[in-house]
Amino acid sequence: MNIAYPEQNFQTPEATVAGFIGLLQGGFENPENRKGTVRFAVPEHPHLGFRARFADTLLIDRPESDYDADTEMVFPIKTLERMFREFEFLDWRSPDILGTMKITGDLGLAFVVGLSCLRPSNWTQARLRKAERLHRAKGYRDLTQIPRLHQPSQMQLLKAMEDSLPVIITGLEPDPPCRDWTLQRLMDRYADVVVCVRSDDQHLTLREFVEDMSKFDANPELVMSEGLFKPYTEGSALPVEMWDDFGPVFFSREDFIPPQLWFGSVRTDIPATHLHRDPLTGFLFQIMGKKRLDLYSADQADSLYPLKAYNNYQRCWFKPEAPDYDIYPDARNAKCISVELIPGELLVQPAGWFHQVYTLDSPTMSVSYFWRY
Ligand SMILES: [Fe+2]
């Protein structure tokens, strides 16, 4: 743990809320100079509620009289306690966190506040620093192409991973082949399997999910505006029933953390996943539709403005799809390599590479594995 939070920090509700405020203020950044006011309420302890105002820092107080707020966030005290214990790996989007809170008003402010609570572990920080040193030494920022390896041996792949070099693997012949999937074949085999949408507590059978997807495709504005459905699983757990058909290659299942599913109907003109980097090596199988990834070597962190508050993965303030060089001037120096994945191909992306993902077709499906080591 990079910051020691002694047990007494969450032994009383007062200490828990004071510590939570400390976490928020310590992780808060506001490069885009957003303005706004958030009202925090702790339902079991109304006197511990507070106001947070966005400025260069996060200004906290408890006004005597009522005030206007852009965002209301209601947190049970148990959720706040959990943040102290788990801020190094907590996933805000998981239903057992998000589902306990009530958030209304400007969700953008709530999102910034939510991220401010996170902290990387010492291990994560060390892993990213190591990737930065290695990429600098190898001059990866000047790479213009990622190698495609046709049916490489495990040794060839291990060598690329040791060099922290991304590779696209072609010619994979798992059984069943991973390139021949269609929506129909998926439904024939898995219609009754339950999938979940990561940012929601919905659990749907694949049949229901696909039906909702078609509703979305028919009328995306309506479905989105009514907040009914976000038709993308966003890396939720791959249902166990599907593991055998989409198993890992080159290494055994125990060498990876449980697989994630990226399935659904998404817009192709905006990133499906925003610019970020992961501290683990990722294996991304493309199953349906094409995907494009824009990769930046780890040593370009200074040009991409990564958030200082993060845990499992590190997002960036800079948005390549809508670049603001007045706020992020060093981003002009950033160099990216674009790679396109087609069904049946596997991208092995070593830890620390920044990446932004676009789906080029909809529906889309990928399965990803993170290597444990
Ligand atoms: Fe990632």
Short mmCIF file of C-alpha atoms and ligand atoms in Angstrom, two decimals:
data_model
loop_
_atom_site.label_atom_id
_atom_site.label_comp_id
_atom_site.label_asym_id
_atom_site.label_seq_id
_atom_site.Cartn_x
_atom_site.Cartn_y
_atom_site.Cartn_z
CA MET A 1 0.00 0.00 0.00
CA ASN A 2 1.48 3.33 -0.99
CA ILE A 3 -0.41 5.33 1.63
CA ALA A 4 -0.95 3.92 5.09
CA TYR A 5 -4.51 4.39 6.28
CA PRO A 6 -4.53 3.26 9.87
CA GLU A 7 -7.56 1.32 11.05
CA GLN A 8 -8.69 4.27 13.20
CA ASN A 9 -9.30 6.25 9.99
CA PHE A 10 -12.54 4.41 9.51
CA GLN A 11 -13.43 3.38 13.03
CA THR A 12 -15.90 6.22 13.52
CA PRO A 13 -18.18 7.80 10.91
CA GLU A 14 -16.50 11.18 11.53
CA ALA A 15 -13.05 9.73 10.85
CA THR A 16 -14.32 7.91 7.76
CA VAL A 17 -15.79 11.05 6.23
CA ALA A 18 -12.75 13.16 7.16
CA GLY A 19 -10.49 10.54 5.57
CA PHE A 20 -12.69 10.38 2.48
CA ILE A 21 -12.40 14.15 2.10
CA GLY A 22 -8.62 13.78 2.38
CA LEU A 23 -8.66 11.19 -0.39
CA LEU A 24 -10.76 13.44 -2.63
CA GLN A 25 -8.57 16.49 -2.10
CA GLY A 26 -5.31 14.56 -2.48
CA GLY A 27 -6.34 13.05 -5.83
CA PHE A 28 -8.23 16.02 -7.27
CA GLU A 29 -6.94 17.67 -10.45
CA ASN A 30 -8.73 20.24 -12.57
CA PRO A 31 -6.67 21.01 -15.68
CA GLU A 32 -9.75 22.03 -17.68
CA ASN A 33 -10.80 24.45 -14.96
CA ARG A 34 -14.26 23.02 -14.53
CA LYS A 35 -16.59 24.82 -12.21
CA GLY A 36 -19.26 23.15 -10.17
CA THR A 37 -20.61 22.28 -6.77
CA VAL A 38 -21.28 18.82 -5.44
CA ARG A 39 -23.43 18.11 -2.42
CA PHE A 40 -22.37 14.97 -0.53
CA ALA A 41 -24.83 13.30 1.79
CA VAL A 42 -24.29 10.40 4.17
CA PRO A 43 -27.84 9.25 4.91
CA GLU A 44 -27.08 7.62 8.30
CA HIS A 45 -25.20 10.72 9.52
CA PRO A 46 -26.76 13.84 8.01
CA HIS A 47 -24.43 16.19 9.96
CA LEU A 48 -21.43 14.69 8.13
CA GLY A 49 -22.65 15.80 4.70
CA PHE A 50 -20.48 18.43 3.01
CA ARG A 51 -20.16 20.69 -0.01
CA ALA A 52 -17.31 20.31 -2.53
CA ARG A 53 -16.59 23.11 -4.99
CA PHE A 54 -14.38 22.74 -8.04
CA ALA A 55 -11.51 25.27 -8.23
CA ASP A 56 -7.74 24.73 -8.67
CA THR A 57 -8.17 22.51 -5.64
CA LEU A 58 -11.33 20.93 -4.26
CA LEU A 59 -12.82 23.34 -1.72
CA ILE A 60 -14.72 21.64 1.09
CA ASP A 61 -17.06 23.20 3.64
CA ARG A 62 -20.35 22.70 5.46
CA PRO A 63 -22.54 25.78 4.94
CA GLU A 64 -25.10 26.53 7.63
CA SER A 65 -27.84 27.33 5.15
CA ASP A 66 -29.06 25.49 2.08
CA TYR A 67 -27.21 25.99 -1.22
CA ASP A 68 -27.48 25.12 -4.89
CA ALA A 69 -25.51 22.15 -6.16
CA ASP A 70 -24.90 20.85 -9.69
CA THR A 71 -24.52 17.28 -8.49
CA GLU A 72 -25.89 15.33 -5.55
CA MET A 73 -24.02 12.26 -4.34
CA VAL A 74 -25.48 10.09 -1.58
CA PHE A 75 -23.07 7.57 -0.07
CA PRO A 76 -23.91 5.05 2.64
CA ILE A 77 -21.18 5.07 5.31
CA LYS A 78 -20.38 1.42 4.50
CA THR A 79 -19.46 2.39 0.94
CA LEU A 80 -17.12 5.11 2.21
CA GLU A 81 -15.46 2.63 4.56
CA ARG A 82 -14.97 0.26 1.69
CA MET A 83 -13.14 2.92 -0.29
CA PHE A 84 -10.41 3.05 2.32
CA ARG A 85 -9.92 -0.66 2.30
CA GLU A 86 -10.07 -1.05 -1.46
CA PHE A 87 -8.97 2.19 -3.11
CA GLU A 88 -6.07 0.38 -4.75
CA PHE A 89 -8.36 -1.96 -6.69
CA LEU A 90 -11.93 -0.67 -6.27
CA ASP A 91 -13.98 -0.49 -9.47
CA TRP A 92 -16.50 2.33 -9.23
CA ARG A 93 -18.50 0.93 -12.08
CA SER A 94 -19.22 -2.38 -10.36
CA PRO A 95 -22.88 -2.72 -9.35
CA ASP A 96 -22.00 -3.39 -5.70
CA ILE A 97 -20.42 0.08 -5.47
CA LEU A 98 -22.39 2.14 -7.96
CA GLY A 99 -25.60 0.40 -6.92
CA THR A 100 -25.22 1.58 -3.30
CA MET A 101 -24.98 5.26 -4.23
CA LYS A 102 -27.44 7.75 -5.57
CA ILE A 103 -26.03 10.25 -8.01
CA THR A 104 -28.11 12.93 -9.68
CA GLY A 105 -27.37 16.08 -11.67
CA ASP A 106 -24.12 16.63 -13.59
CA LEU A 107 -22.59 13.17 -13.82
CA GLY A 108 -19.35 14.59 -15.24
CA LEU A 109 -18.55 16.21 -11.89
CA ALA A 110 -19.41 12.97 -10.07
CA PHE A 111 -17.03 11.12 -12.37
CA VAL A 112 -14.10 13.45 -11.57
CA VAL A 113 -14.82 13.14 -7.86
CA GLY A 114 -15.08 9.36 -8.10
CA LEU A 115 -11.69 9.06 -9.76
CA SER A 116 -10.07 11.37 -7.18
CA CYS A 117 -10.52 8.69 -4.50
CA LEU A 118 -8.38 6.09 -6.24
CA ARG A 119 -4.69 5.42 -5.65
CA PRO A 120 -2.24 3.08 -7.38
CA SER A 121 -0.44 0.41 -5.38
CA ASN A 122 3.35 0.56 -5.08
CA TRP A 123 3.47 -2.47 -7.36
CA THR A 124 1.44 -0.71 -10.08
CA GLN A 125 3.60 2.40 -9.92
CA ALA A 126 6.79 0.36 -10.10
CA ARG A 127 5.46 -1.60 -13.06
CA LEU A 128 4.62 1.54 -15.03
CA ARG A 129 7.99 3.18 -14.22
CA LYS A 130 9.76 0.05 -15.40
CA ALA A 131 7.86 0.12 -18.71
CA GLU A 132 8.72 3.81 -19.15
CA ARG A 133 12.45 3.13 -18.66
CA LEU A 134 12.43 0.18 -21.01
CA HIS A 135 10.47 1.95 -23.76
CA ARG A 136 12.77 4.96 -23.55
CA ALA A 137 15.86 2.76 -23.76
CA LYS A 138 14.45 0.95 -26.81
CA GLY A 139 13.26 4.13 -28.52
CA TYR A 140 9.71 2.81 -28.90
CA ARG A 141 8.21 6.27 -29.32
CA ASP A 142 9.69 6.27 -32.83
CA LEU A 143 8.21 2.90 -33.77
CA THR A 144 5.89 3.18 -36.73
CA GLN A 145 4.66 -0.38 -36.94
CA ILE A 146 3.71 -3.26 -34.70
CA PRO A 147 4.97 -6.65 -35.92
CA ARG A 148 2.48 -9.32 -37.01
CA LEU A 149 3.67 -12.77 -35.99
CA HIS A 150 2.18 -15.74 -37.82
CA GLN A 151 1.75 -18.73 -35.51
CA PRO A 152 4.71 -17.84 -33.29
CA SER A 153 6.15 -20.23 -30.74
CA GLN A 154 5.67 -19.54 -27.06
CA MET A 155 9.36 -18.60 -26.91
CA GLN A 156 8.95 -15.98 -29.65
CA LEU A 157 6.02 -14.50 -27.81
CA LEU A 158 7.86 -14.49 -24.47
CA LYS A 159 10.74 -12.65 -26.14
CA ALA A 160 8.39 -9.92 -27.42
CA MET A 161 6.82 -9.66 -23.96
CA GLU A 162 10.23 -9.40 -22.34
CA ASP A 163 11.06 -6.59 -24.76
CA SER A 164 7.69 -4.96 -23.93
CA LEU A 165 6.93 -4.93 -27.65
CA PRO A 166 3.27 -5.21 -28.73
CA VAL A 167 2.61 -7.88 -31.36
CA ILE A 168 -0.38 -9.01 -33.39
CA ILE A 169 -0.63 -12.75 -33.66
CA THR A 170 -2.21 -14.25 -36.76
CA GLY A 171 -2.96 -17.79 -37.88
CA LEU A 172 -4.38 -18.88 -34.54
CA GLU A 173 -6.17 -22.19 -34.78
CA PRO A 174 -7.84 -22.79 -31.45
CA ASP A 175 -10.72 -25.23 -31.41
CA PRO A 176 -13.27 -23.91 -32.28
CA PRO A 177 -11.59 -21.33 -34.50
CA CYS A 178 -12.04 -17.86 -33.06
CA ARG A 179 -12.55 -16.10 -36.40
CA ASP A 180 -15.84 -17.61 -37.54
CA TRP A 181 -18.26 -16.21 -35.00
CA THR A 182 -21.45 -14.50 -36.04
CA LEU A 183 -24.32 -13.14 -33.99
CA GLN A 184 -26.37 -16.13 -35.11
CA ARG A 185 -23.77 -18.68 -34.08
CA LEU A 186 -23.39 -16.94 -30.74
CA MET A 187 -27.15 -17.03 -30.17
CA ASP A 188 -27.43 -20.66 -31.24
CA ARG A 189 -24.91 -21.60 -28.61
CA TYR A 190 -25.37 -19.08 -25.80
CA ALA A 191 -28.84 -17.51 -26.01
CA ASP A 192 -29.65 -18.43 -22.39
CA VAL A 193 -26.30 -17.48 -20.88
CA VAL A 194 -26.48 -14.49 -18.54
CA VAL A 195 -24.27 -11.49 -19.33
CA CYS A 196 -24.00 -8.26 -17.43
CA VAL A 197 -23.38 -4.68 -18.38
CA ARG A 198 -20.48 -3.49 -16.32
CA SER A 199 -21.78 -0.09 -15.36
CA ASP A 200 -25.20 -1.41 -14.48
CA ASP A 201 -26.71 -4.00 -12.22
CA GLN A 202 -28.62 -5.48 -15.13
CA HIS A 203 -28.20 -9.16 -15.75
CA LEU A 204 -29.61 -10.25 -19.07
CA THR A 205 -29.58 -13.41 -21.07
CA LEU A 206 -27.65 -13.07 -24.28
CA ARG A 207 -30.97 -13.30 -26.14
CA GLU A 208 -32.37 -10.32 -24.21
CA PHE A 209 -29.12 -8.41 -24.61
CA VAL A 210 -29.13 -8.91 -28.39
CA GLU A 211 -32.80 -7.90 -28.59
CA ASP A 212 -32.00 -4.69 -26.72
CA MET A 213 -29.03 -4.15 -29.00
CA SER A 214 -31.30 -4.22 -32.03
CA LYS A 215 -33.63 -1.71 -30.37
CA PHE A 216 -30.62 0.49 -29.81
CA ASP A 217 -29.45 0.14 -33.41
CA ALA A 218 -32.94 1.10 -34.60
CA ASN A 219 -33.12 4.21 -32.45
CA PRO A 220 -29.95 5.01 -30.46
CA GLU A 221 -30.96 8.55 -29.48
CA LEU A 222 -34.21 7.48 -27.91
CA VAL A 223 -32.80 4.53 -26.03
CA MET A 224 -29.84 6.49 -24.72
CA SER A 225 -31.87 9.54 -23.76
CA GLU A 226 -34.27 7.43 -21.76
CA GLY A 227 -31.28 5.91 -20.04
CA LEU A 228 -32.67 2.47 -20.61
CA PHE A 229 -29.72 0.62 -21.87
CA LYS A 230 -26.07 0.92 -22.75
CA PRO A 231 -25.63 -1.91 -25.18
CA TYR A 232 -21.98 -2.70 -24.45
CA THR A 233 -20.61 -5.05 -21.79
CA GLU A 234 -17.49 -2.87 -21.26
CA GLY A 235 -15.19 -5.63 -20.10
CA SER A 236 -17.55 -7.38 -17.70
CA ALA A 237 -16.73 -10.96 -16.68
CA LEU A 238 -16.88 -13.43 -19.57
CA PRO A 239 -19.65 -15.88 -18.54
CA VAL A 240 -18.10 -19.16 -17.41
CA GLU A 241 -20.22 -21.10 -19.93
CA MET A 242 -18.28 -19.33 -22.69
CA TRP A 243 -14.79 -20.00 -21.34
CA ASP A 244 -14.12 -23.13 -23.35
CA ASP A 245 -14.85 -21.48 -26.70
CA PHE A 246 -12.78 -18.40 -25.92
CA GLY A 247 -9.99 -19.85 -23.84
CA PRO A 248 -6.51 -18.41 -23.61
CA VAL A 249 -3.72 -19.49 -25.92
CA PHE A 250 0.05 -19.87 -25.36
CA PHE A 251 -0.38 -20.04 -21.58
CA SER A 252 -2.79 -21.78 -19.26
CA ARG A 253 -5.90 -20.29 -17.72
CA GLU A 254 -4.16 -20.02 -14.33
CA ASP A 255 -1.63 -17.62 -15.85
CA PHE A 256 -4.35 -15.05 -16.46
CA ILE A 257 -6.87 -13.22 -14.34
CA PRO A 258 -10.47 -14.13 -15.31
CA PRO A 259 -11.36 -13.10 -18.87
CA GLN A 260 -13.42 -10.06 -19.81
CA LEU A 261 -16.06 -9.64 -22.50
CA TRP A 262 -16.39 -6.62 -24.79
CA PHE A 263 -19.60 -7.27 -26.66
CA GLY A 264 -22.32 -5.04 -27.98
CA SER A 265 -23.41 -2.34 -30.29
CA VAL A 266 -21.27 0.76 -30.13
CA ARG A 267 -20.76 3.95 -32.02
CA THR A 268 -17.85 3.76 -34.40
CA ASP A 269 -17.09 7.49 -34.53
CA ILE A 270 -16.02 7.93 -30.90
CA PRO A 271 -13.62 5.82 -28.82
CA ALA A 272 -15.20 2.72 -27.30
CA THR A 273 -12.49 2.92 -24.63
CA HIS A 274 -10.71 6.17 -23.83
CA LEU A 275 -6.96 6.68 -23.67
CA HIS A 276 -5.43 4.81 -20.71
CA ARG A 277 -2.76 2.30 -19.77
CA ASP A 278 -2.82 -0.93 -17.79
CA PRO A 279 -0.12 -2.25 -15.43
CA LEU A 280 -0.60 -5.82 -16.74
CA THR A 281 0.07 -7.34 -20.14
CA GLY A 282 -3.19 -7.68 -22.05
CA PHE A 283 -4.19 -10.35 -24.59
CA LEU A 284 -7.04 -9.07 -26.75
CA PHE A 285 -8.83 -11.57 -29.02
CA GLN A 286 -10.89 -10.06 -31.76
CA ILE A 287 -13.95 -12.25 -32.31
CA MET A 288 -16.47 -10.18 -34.29
CA GLY A 289 -16.04 -6.94 -36.24
CA LYS A 290 -12.83 -4.96 -36.66
CA LYS A 291 -11.15 -2.83 -34.03
CA ARG A 292 -8.52 -0.13 -34.19
CA LEU A 293 -6.15 0.60 -31.35
CA ASP A 294 -4.00 3.72 -31.17
CA LEU A 295 -0.94 2.88 -29.07
CA TYR A 296 1.55 5.24 -27.41
CA SER A 297 4.70 4.02 -25.70
CA ALA A 298 4.89 4.32 -21.91
CA ASP A 299 7.72 6.87 -21.99
CA GLN A 300 5.32 9.40 -23.54
CA ALA A 301 3.44 9.84 -20.26
CA ASP A 302 4.50 13.48 -20.01
CA SER A 303 2.82 14.20 -23.35
CA LEU A 304 -0.47 12.48 -22.54
CA TYR A 305 -1.28 13.93 -19.10
CA PRO A 306 -2.23 10.78 -17.18
CA LEU A 307 -4.40 11.27 -14.09
CA LYS A 308 -2.55 11.16 -10.80
CA ALA A 309 -5.48 9.38 -9.09
CA TYR A 310 -6.05 5.88 -10.51
CA ASN A 311 -5.78 2.26 -9.49
CA ASN A 312 -6.36 -0.68 -11.87
CA TYR A 313 -5.69 1.38 -14.96
CA GLN A 314 -4.58 4.95 -15.60
CA ARG A 315 -6.68 7.25 -17.73
CA CYS A 316 -5.39 10.39 -19.44
CA TRP A 317 -6.74 13.92 -19.37
CA PHE A 318 -5.70 14.47 -22.98
CA LYS A 319 -8.25 13.27 -25.52
CA PRO A 320 -6.69 12.50 -28.92
CA GLU A 321 -10.16 12.46 -30.51
CA ALA A 322 -10.75 16.08 -29.41
CA PRO A 323 -7.27 17.50 -28.82
CA ASP A 324 -6.99 20.72 -26.84
CA TYR A 325 -3.38 21.82 -27.25
CA ASP A 326 -3.91 25.00 -25.28
CA ILE A 327 -4.52 22.99 -22.14
CA TYR A 328 -2.27 20.06 -23.06
CA PRO A 329 0.53 21.63 -25.16
CA ASP A 330 2.99 18.74 -24.80
CA ALA A 331 0.50 16.42 -26.48
CA ARG A 332 1.67 17.89 -29.79
CA ASN A 333 4.77 15.75 -29.37
CA ALA A 334 2.89 12.50 -28.83
CA LYS A 335 3.42 9.80 -31.44
CA CYS A 336 0.98 6.97 -31.85
CA ILE A 337 0.93 3.72 -33.77
CA SER A 338 -2.45 2.61 -35.10
CA VAL A 339 -3.13 -1.08 -35.41
CA GLU A 340 -6.17 -2.77 -36.88
CA LEU A 341 -7.39 -6.11 -35.61
CA ILE A 342 -9.63 -8.41 -37.62
CA PRO A 343 -11.58 -11.40 -36.29
CA GLY A 344 -9.25 -14.26 -35.41
CA GLU A 345 -6.32 -11.98 -34.55
CA LEU A 346 -4.84 -11.49 -31.11
CA LEU A 347 -3.10 -8.36 -29.88
CA VAL A 348 -0.58 -8.90 -27.10
CA GLN A 349 0.00 -5.56 -25.48
CA PRO A 350 2.68 -5.42 -22.79
CA ALA A 351 2.08 -3.45 -19.58
CA GLY A 352 2.35 0.32 -19.72
CA TRP A 353 1.45 1.03 -23.37
CA PHE A 354 -1.16 3.77 -23.54
CA HIS A 355 -4.05 2.85 -25.82
CA GLN A 356 -7.35 4.14 -27.13
CA VAL A 357 -9.80 1.75 -28.76
CA TYR A 358 -12.20 2.28 -31.64
CA THR A 359 -14.60 -0.32 -32.91
CA LEU A 360 -14.77 -0.12 -36.68
CA ASP A 361 -17.87 -2.31 -36.99
CA SER A 362 -20.94 -2.89 -34.92
CA PRO A 363 -21.84 -5.30 -33.40
CA THR A 364 -18.43 -5.98 -31.97
CA MET A 365 -17.02 -8.70 -29.78
CA SER A 366 -13.63 -9.17 -28.17
CA VAL A 367 -12.40 -11.24 -25.25
CA SER A 368 -9.46 -10.05 -23.20
CA TYR A 369 -7.12 -11.68 -20.73
CA PHE A 370 -4.60 -10.03 -18.45
CA TRP A 371 -1.44 -12.02 -17.84
CA ARG A 372 -0.86 -12.26 -14.09
CA TYR A 373 2.89 -11.65 -14.04
FE FE B 1 -6.70 -1.37 -21.52
#
